[in-house]
PDB file of N, CA and C in Angstrom:
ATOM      1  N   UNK A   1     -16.069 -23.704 -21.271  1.00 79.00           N
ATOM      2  CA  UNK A   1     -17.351 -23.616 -20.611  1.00 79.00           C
ATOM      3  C   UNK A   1     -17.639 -22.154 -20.252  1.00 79.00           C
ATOM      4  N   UNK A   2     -19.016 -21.962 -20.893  1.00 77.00           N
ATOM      5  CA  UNK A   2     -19.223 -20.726 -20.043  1.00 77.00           C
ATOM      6  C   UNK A   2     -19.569 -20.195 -18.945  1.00 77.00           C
ATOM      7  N   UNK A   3     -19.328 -19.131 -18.110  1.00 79.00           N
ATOM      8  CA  UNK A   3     -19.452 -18.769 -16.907  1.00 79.00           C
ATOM      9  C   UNK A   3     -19.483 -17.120 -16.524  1.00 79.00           C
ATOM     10  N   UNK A   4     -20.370 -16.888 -15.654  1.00 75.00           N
ATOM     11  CA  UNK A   4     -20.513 -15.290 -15.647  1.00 75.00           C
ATOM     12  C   UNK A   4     -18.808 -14.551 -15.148  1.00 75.00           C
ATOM     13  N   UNK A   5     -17.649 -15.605 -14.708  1.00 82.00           N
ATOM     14  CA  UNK A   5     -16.259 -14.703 -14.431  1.00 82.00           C
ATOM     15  C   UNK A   5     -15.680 -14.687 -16.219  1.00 82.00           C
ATOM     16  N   UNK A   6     -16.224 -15.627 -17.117  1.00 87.00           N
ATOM     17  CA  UNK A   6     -16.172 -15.511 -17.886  1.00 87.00           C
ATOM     18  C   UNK A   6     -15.831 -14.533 -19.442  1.00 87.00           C
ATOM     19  N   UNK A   7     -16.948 -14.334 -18.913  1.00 89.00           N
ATOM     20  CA  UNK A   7     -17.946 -13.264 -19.563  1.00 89.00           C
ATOM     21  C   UNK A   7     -17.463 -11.743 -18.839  1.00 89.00           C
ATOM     22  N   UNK A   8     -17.499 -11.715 -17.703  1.00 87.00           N
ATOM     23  CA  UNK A   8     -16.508 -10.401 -17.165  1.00 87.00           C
ATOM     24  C   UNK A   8     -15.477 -10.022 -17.845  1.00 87.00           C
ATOM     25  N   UNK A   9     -14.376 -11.459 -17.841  1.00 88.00           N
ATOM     26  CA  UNK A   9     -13.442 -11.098 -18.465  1.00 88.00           C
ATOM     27  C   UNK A   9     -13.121 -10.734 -19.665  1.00 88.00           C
ATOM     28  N   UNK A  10     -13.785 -11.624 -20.725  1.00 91.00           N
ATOM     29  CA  UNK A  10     -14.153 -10.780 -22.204  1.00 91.00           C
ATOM     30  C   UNK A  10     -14.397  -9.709 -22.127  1.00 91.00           C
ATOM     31  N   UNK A  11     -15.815  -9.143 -21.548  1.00 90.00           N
ATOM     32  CA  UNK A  11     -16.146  -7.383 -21.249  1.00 90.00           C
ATOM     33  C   UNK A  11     -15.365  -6.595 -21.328  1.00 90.00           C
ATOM     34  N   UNK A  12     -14.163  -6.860 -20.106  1.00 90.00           N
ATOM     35  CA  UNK A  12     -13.106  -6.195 -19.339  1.00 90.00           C
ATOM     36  C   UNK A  12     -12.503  -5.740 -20.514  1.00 90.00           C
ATOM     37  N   UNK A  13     -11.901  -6.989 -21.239  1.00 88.00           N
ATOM     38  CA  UNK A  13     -11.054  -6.567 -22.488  1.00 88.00           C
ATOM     39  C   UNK A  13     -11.279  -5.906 -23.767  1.00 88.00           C
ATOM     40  N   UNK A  14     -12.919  -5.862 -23.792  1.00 90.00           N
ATOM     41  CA  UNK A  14     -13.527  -5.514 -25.008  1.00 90.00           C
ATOM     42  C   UNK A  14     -13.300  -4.091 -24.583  1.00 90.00           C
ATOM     43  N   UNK A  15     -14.349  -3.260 -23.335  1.00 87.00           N
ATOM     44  CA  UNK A  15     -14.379  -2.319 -22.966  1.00 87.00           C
ATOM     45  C   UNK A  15     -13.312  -1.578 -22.760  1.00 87.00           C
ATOM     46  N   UNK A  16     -11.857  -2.008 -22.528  1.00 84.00           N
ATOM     47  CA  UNK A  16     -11.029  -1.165 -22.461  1.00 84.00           C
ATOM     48  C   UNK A  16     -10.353  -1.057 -23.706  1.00 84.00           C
ATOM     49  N   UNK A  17     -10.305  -1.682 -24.820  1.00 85.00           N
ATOM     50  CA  UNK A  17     -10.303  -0.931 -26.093  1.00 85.00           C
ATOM     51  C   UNK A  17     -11.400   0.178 -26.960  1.00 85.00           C
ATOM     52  N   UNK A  18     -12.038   0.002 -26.400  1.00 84.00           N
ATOM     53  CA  UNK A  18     -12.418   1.830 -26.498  1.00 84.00           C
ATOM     54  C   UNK A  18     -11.899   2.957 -26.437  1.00 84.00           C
ATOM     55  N   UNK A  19     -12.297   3.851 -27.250  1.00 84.00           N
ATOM     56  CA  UNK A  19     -11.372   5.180 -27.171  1.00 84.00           C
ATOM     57  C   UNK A  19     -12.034   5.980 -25.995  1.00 84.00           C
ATOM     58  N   UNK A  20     -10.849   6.558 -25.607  1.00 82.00           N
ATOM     59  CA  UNK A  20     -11.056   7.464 -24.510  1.00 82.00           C
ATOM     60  C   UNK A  20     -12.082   8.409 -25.069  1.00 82.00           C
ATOM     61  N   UNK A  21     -13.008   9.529 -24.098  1.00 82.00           N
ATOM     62  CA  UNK A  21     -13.751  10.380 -24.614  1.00 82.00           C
ATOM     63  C   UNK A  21     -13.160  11.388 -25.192  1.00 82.00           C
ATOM     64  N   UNK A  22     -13.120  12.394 -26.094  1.00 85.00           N
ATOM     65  CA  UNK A  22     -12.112  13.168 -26.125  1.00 85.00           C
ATOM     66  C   UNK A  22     -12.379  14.501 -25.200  1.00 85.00           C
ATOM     67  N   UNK A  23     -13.498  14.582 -25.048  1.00 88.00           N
ATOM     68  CA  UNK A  23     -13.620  15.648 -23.724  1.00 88.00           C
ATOM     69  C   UNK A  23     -13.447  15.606 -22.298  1.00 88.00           C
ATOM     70  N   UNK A  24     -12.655  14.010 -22.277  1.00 84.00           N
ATOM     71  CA  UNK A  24     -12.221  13.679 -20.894  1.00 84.00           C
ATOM     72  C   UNK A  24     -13.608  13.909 -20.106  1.00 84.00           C
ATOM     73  N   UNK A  25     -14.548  13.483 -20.336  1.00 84.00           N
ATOM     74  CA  UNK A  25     -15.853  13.394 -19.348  1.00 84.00           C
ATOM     75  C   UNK A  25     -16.015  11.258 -19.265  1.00 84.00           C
ATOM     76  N   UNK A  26     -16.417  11.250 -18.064  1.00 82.00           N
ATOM     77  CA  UNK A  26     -16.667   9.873 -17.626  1.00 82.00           C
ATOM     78  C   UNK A  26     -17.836   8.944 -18.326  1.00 82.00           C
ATOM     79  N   UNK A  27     -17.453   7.834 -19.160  1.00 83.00           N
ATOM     80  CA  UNK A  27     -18.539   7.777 -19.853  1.00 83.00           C
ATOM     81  C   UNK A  27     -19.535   6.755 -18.823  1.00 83.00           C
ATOM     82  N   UNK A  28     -20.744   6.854 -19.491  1.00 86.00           N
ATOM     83  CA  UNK A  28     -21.714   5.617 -18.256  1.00 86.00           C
ATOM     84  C   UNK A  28     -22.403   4.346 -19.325  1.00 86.00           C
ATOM     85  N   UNK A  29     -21.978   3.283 -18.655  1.00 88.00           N
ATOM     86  CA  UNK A  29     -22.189   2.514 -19.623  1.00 88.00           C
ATOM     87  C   UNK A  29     -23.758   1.585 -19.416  1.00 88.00           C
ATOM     88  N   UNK A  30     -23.865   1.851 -20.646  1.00 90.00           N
ATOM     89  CA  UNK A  30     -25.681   1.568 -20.630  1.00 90.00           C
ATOM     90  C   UNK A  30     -26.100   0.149 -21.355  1.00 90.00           C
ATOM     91  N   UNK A  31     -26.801  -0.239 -20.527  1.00 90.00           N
ATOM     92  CA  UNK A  31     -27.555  -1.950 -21.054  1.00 90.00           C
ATOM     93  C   UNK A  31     -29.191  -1.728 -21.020  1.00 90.00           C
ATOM     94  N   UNK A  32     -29.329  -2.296 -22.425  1.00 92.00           N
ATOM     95  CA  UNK A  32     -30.308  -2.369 -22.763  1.00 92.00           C
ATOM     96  C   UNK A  32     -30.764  -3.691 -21.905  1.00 92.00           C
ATOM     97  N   UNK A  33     -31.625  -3.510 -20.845  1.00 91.00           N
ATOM     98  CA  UNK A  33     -32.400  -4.501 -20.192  1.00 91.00           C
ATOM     99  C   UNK A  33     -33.850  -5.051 -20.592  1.00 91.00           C
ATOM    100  N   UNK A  34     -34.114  -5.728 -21.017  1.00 89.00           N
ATOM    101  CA  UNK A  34     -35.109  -7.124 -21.474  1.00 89.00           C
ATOM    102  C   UNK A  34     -35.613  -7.608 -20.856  1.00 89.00           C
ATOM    103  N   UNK A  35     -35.435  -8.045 -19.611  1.00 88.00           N
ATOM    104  CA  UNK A  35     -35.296  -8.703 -18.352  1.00 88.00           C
ATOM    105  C   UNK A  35     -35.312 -10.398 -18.842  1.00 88.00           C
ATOM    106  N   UNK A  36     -34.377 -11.005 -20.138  1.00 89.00           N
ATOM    107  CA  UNK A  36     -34.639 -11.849 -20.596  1.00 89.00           C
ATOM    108  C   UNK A  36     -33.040 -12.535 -20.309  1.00 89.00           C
ATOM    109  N   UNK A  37     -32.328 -13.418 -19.951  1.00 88.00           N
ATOM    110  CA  UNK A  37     -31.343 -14.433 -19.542  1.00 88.00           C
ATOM    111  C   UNK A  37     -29.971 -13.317 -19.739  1.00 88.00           C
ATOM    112  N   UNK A  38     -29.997 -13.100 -21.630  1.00 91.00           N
ATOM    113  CA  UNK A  38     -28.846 -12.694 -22.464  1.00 91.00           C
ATOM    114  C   UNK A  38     -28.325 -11.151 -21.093  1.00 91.00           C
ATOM    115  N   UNK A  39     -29.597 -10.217 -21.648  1.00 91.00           N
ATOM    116  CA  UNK A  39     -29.103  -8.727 -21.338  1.00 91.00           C
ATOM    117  C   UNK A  39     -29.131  -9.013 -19.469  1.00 91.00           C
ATOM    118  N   UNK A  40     -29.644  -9.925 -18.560  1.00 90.00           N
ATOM    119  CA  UNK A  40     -29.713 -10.065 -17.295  1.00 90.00           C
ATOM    120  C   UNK A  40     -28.129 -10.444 -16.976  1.00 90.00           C
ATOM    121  N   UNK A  41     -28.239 -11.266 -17.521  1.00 89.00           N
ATOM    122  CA  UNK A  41     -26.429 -11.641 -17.653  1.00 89.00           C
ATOM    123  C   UNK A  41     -25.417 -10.923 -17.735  1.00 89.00           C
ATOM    124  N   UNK A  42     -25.462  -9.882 -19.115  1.00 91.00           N
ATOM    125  CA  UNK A  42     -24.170  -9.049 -19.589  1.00 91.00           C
ATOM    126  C   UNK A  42     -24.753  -8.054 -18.147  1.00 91.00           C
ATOM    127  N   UNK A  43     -26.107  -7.042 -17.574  1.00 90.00           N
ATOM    128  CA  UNK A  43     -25.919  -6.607 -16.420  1.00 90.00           C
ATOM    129  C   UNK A  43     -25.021  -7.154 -15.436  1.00 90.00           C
ATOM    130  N   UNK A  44     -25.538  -8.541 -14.476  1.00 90.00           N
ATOM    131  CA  UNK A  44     -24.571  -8.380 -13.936  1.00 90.00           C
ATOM    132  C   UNK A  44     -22.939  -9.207 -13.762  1.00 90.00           C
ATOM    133  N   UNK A  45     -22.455  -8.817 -15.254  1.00 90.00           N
ATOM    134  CA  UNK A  45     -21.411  -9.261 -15.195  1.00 90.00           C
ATOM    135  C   UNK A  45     -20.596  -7.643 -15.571  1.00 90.00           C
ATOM    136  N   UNK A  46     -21.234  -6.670 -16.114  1.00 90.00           N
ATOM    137  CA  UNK A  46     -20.525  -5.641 -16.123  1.00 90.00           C
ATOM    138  C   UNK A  46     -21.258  -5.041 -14.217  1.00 90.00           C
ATOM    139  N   UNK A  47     -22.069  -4.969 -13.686  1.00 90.00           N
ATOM    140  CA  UNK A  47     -21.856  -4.821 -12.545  1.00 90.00           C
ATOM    141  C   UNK A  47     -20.546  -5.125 -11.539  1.00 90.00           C
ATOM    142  N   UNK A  48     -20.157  -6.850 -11.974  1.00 88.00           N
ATOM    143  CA  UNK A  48     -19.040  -7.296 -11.548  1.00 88.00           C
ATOM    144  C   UNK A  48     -18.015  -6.794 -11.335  1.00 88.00           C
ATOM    145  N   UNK A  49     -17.487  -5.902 -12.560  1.00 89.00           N
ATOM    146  CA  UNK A  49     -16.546  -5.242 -13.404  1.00 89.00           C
ATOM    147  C   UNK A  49     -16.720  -4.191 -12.605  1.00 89.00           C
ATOM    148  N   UNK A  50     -17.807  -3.505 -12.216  1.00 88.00           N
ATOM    149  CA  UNK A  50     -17.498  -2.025 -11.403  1.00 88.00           C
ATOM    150  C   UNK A  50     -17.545  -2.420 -10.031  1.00 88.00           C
ATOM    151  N   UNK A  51     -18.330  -3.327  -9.432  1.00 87.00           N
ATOM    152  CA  UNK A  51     -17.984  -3.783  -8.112  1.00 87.00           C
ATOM    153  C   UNK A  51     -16.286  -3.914  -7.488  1.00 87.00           C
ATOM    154  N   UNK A  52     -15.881  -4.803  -8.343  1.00 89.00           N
ATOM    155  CA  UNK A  52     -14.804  -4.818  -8.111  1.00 89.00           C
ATOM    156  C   UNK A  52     -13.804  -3.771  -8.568  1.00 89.00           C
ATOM    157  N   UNK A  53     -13.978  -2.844  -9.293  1.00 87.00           N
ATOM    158  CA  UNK A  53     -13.009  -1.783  -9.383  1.00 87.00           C
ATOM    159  C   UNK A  53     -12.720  -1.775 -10.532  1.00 87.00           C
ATOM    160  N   UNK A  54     -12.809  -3.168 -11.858  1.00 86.00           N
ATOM    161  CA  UNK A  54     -12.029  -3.019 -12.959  1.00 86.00           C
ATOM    162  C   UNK A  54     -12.029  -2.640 -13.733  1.00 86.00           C
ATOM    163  N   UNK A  55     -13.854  -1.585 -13.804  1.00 84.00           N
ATOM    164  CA  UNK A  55     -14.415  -0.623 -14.792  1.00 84.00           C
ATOM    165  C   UNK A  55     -14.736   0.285 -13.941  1.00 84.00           C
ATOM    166  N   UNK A  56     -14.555   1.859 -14.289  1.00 82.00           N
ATOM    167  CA  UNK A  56     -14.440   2.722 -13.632  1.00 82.00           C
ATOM    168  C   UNK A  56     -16.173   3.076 -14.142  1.00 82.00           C
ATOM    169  N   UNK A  57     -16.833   3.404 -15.099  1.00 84.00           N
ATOM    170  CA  UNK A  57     -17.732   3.985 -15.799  1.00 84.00           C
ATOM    171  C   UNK A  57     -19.210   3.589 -14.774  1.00 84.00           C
ATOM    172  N   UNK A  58     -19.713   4.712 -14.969  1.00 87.00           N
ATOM    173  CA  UNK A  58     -21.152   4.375 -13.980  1.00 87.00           C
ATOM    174  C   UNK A  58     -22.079   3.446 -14.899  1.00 87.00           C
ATOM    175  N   UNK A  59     -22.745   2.614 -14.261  1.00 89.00           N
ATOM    176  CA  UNK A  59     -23.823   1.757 -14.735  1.00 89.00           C
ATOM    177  C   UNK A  59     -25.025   2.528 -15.163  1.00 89.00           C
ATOM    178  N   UNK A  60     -25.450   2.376 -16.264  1.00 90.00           N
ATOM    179  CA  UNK A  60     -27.431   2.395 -16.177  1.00 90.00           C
ATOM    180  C   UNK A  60     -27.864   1.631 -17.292  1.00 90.00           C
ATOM    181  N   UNK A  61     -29.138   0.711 -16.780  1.00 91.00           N
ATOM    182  CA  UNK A  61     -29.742   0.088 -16.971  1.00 91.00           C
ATOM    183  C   UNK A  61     -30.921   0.227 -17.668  1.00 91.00           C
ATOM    184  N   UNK A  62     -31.452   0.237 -19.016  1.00 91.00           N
ATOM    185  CA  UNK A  62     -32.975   0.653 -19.656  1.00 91.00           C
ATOM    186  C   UNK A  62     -33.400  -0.409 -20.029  1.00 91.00           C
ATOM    187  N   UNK A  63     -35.005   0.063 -19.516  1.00 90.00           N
ATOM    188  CA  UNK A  63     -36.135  -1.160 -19.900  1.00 90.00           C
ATOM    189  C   UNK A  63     -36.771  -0.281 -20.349  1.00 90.00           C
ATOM    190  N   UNK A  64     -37.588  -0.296 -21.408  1.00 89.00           N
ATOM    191  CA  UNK A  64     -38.681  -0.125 -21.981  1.00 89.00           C
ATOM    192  C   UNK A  64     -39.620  -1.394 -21.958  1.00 89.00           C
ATOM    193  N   UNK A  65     -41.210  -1.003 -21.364  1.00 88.00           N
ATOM    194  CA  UNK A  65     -42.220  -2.006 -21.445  1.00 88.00           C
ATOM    195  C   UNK A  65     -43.302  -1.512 -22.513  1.00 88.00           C
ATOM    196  N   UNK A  66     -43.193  -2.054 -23.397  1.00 86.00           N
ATOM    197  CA  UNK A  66     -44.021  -1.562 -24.756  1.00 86.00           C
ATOM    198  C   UNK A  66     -45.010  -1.857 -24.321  1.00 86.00           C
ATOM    199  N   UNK A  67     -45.397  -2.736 -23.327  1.00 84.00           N
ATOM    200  CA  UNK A  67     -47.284  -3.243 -23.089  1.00 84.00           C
ATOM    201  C   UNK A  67     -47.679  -4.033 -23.954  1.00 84.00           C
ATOM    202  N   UNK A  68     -46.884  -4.627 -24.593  1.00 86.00           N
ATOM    203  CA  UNK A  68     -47.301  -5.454 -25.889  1.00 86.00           C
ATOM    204  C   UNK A  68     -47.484  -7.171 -25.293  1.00 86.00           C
ATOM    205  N   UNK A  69     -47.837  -7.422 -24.312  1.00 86.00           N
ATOM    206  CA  UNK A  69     -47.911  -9.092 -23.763  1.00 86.00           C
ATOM    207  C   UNK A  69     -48.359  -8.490 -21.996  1.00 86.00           C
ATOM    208  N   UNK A  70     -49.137  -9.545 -21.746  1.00 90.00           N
ATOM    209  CA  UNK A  70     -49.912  -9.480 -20.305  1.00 90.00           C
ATOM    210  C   UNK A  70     -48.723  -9.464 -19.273  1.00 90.00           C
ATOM    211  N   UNK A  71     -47.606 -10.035 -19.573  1.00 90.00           N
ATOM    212  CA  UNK A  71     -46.846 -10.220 -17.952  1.00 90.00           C
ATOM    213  C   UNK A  71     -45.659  -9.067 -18.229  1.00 90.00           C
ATOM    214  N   UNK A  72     -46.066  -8.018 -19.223  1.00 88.00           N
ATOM    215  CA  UNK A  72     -44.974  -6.810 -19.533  1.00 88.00           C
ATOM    216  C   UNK A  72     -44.664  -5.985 -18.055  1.00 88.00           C
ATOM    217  N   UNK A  73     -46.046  -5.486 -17.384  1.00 88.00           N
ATOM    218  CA  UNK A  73     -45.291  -5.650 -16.070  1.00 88.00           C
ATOM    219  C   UNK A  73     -44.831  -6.042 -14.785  1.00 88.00           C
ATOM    220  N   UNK A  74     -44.599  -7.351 -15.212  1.00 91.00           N
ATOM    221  CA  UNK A  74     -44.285  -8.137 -14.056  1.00 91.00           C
ATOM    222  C   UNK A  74     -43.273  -8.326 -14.861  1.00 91.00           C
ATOM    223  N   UNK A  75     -42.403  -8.329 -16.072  1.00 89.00           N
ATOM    224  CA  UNK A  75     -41.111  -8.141 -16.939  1.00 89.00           C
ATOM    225  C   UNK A  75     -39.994  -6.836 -16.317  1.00 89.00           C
ATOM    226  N   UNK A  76     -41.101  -5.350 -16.430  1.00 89.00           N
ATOM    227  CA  UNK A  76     -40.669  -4.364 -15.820  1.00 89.00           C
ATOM    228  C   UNK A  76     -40.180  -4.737 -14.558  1.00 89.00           C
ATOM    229  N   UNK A  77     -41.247  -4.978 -13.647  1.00 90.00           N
ATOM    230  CA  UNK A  77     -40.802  -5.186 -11.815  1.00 90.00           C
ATOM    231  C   UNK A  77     -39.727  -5.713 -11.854  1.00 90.00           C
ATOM    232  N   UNK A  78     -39.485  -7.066 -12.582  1.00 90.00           N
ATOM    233  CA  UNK A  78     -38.307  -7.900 -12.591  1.00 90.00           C
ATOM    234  C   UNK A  78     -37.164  -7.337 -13.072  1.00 90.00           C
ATOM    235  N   UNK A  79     -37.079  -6.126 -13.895  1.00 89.00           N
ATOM    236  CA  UNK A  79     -35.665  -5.246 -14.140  1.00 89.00           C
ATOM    237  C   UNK A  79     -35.830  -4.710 -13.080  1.00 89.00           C
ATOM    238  N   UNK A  80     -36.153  -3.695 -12.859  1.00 88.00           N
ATOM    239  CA  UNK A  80     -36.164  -2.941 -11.642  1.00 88.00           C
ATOM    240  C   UNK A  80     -35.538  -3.744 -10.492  1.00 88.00           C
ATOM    241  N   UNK A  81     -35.496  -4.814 -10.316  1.00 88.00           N
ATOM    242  CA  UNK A  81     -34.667  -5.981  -9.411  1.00 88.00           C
ATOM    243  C   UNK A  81     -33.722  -5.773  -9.645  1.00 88.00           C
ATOM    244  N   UNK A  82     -33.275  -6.299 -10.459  1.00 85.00           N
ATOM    245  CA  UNK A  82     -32.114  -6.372 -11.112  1.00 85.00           C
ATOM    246  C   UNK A  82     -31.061  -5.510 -11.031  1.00 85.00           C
ATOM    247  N   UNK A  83     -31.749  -4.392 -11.652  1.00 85.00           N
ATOM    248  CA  UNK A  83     -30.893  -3.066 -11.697  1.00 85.00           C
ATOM    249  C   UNK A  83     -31.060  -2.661  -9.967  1.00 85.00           C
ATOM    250  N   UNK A  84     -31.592  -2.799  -9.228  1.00 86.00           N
ATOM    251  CA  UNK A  84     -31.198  -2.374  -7.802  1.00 86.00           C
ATOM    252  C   UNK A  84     -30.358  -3.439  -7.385  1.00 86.00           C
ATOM    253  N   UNK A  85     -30.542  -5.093  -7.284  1.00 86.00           N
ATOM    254  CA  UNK A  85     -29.316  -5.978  -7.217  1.00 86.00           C
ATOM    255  C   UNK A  85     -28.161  -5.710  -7.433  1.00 86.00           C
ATOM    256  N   UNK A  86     -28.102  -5.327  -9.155  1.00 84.00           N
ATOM    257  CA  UNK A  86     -26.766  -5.014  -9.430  1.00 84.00           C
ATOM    258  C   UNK A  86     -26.363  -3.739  -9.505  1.00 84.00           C
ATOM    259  N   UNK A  87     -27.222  -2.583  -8.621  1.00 83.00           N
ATOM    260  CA  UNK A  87     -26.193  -1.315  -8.245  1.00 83.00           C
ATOM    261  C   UNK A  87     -26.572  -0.333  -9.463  1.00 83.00           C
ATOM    262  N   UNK A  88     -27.042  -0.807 -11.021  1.00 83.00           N
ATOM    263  CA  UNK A  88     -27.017   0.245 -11.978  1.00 83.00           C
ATOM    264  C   UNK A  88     -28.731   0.984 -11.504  1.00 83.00           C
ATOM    265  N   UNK A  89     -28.224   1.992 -12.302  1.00 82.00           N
ATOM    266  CA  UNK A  89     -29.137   3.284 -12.348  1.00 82.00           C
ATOM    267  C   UNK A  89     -30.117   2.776 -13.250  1.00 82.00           C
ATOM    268  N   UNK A  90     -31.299   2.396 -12.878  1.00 81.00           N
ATOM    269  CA  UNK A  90     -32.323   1.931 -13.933  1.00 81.00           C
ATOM    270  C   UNK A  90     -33.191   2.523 -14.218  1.00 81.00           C
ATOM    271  N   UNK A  91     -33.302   3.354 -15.647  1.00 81.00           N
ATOM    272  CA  UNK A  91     -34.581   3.543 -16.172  1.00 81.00           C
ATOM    273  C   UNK A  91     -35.723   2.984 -17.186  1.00 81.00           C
ATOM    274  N   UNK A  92     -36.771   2.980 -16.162  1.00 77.00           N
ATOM    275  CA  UNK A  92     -37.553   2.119 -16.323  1.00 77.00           C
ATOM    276  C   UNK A  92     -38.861   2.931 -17.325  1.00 77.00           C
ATOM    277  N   UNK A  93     -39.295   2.651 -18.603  1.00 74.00           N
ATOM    278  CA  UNK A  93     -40.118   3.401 -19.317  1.00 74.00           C
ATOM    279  C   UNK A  93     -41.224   2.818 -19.966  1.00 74.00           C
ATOM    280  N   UNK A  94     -42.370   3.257 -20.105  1.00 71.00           N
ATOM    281  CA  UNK A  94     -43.562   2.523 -20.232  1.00 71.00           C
ATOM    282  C   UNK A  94     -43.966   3.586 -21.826  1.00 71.00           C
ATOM    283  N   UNK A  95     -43.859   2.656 -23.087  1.00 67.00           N
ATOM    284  CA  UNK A  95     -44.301   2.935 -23.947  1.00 67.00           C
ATOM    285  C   UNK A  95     -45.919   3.183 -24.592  1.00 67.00           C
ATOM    286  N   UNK A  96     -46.344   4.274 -24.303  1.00 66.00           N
ATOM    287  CA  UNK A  96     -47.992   4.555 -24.311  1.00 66.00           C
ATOM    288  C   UNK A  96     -47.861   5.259 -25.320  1.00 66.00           C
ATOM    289  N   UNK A  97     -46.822   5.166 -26.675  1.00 61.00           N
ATOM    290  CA  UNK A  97     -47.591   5.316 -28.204  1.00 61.00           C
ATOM    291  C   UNK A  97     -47.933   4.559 -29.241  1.00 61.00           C
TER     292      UNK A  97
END
C-alpha cells in the first residue's frame, strides 16, 4: 500500500545514490511543482526527508503558470501554499510569452 512514509523512504534511497558534487558545493534539490496530487506529494515527502534530518540538501520548489486555463492563478496561489507549508524555497513564474 501506498503511503507518503512510503514514498520518503524510496526518495531517501534513490537520492543518496547520487554522486557527490565534485566541487563539494551543497546541492538544492528542485521540484517541479504543478500544484497537481503527483509533484504535491513527491514535495512534501522530500520536505519530510529534510525536516527530519535525512536529506541534508536545501529545498526549492518551481511553478510556472503559463496562463493557459482560467483557474492558472488560483493553481499558482495553491503552490505558493505548499511550498511555504513545506518549508521549500518557491519560485513562482508567470509565463507572458
Amino acid at each position: 500500500m501506498f503511503t507518503p512514509t512510503l514514498l520518503a523512504e524510496r526518495l531517501e534511497s534513490l537520492l543518496a545514490a547520487l554522486p557527490d558534487d565534485p566541487a563539494g558545493r551543497t546541492r538544492t534539490l528542485c521540484i517541479a511543482l504543478s500544484g497537481g496530487l503527483d509533484s504535491t506529494a513527491l514535495l512534501a515527502a522530500c520536505a519530510r526527508l529534510v525536516g527530519d534530518r535525512r536529506l541534508a540538501s536545501p529545498l526549492r520548489a518551481i511553478h510556472v503558470d503559463h496562463g493557459l486555463q482560467a483557474e492558472s492563478a488560483a493553481w499558482a496561489q495553491a503552490c505558493r501554499r505548499h511550498g511555504r507549508e513545506d518549508g521549500a524555497n518557491l519560485d513562482n513564474r508567470l509565463d507572458e510569452d
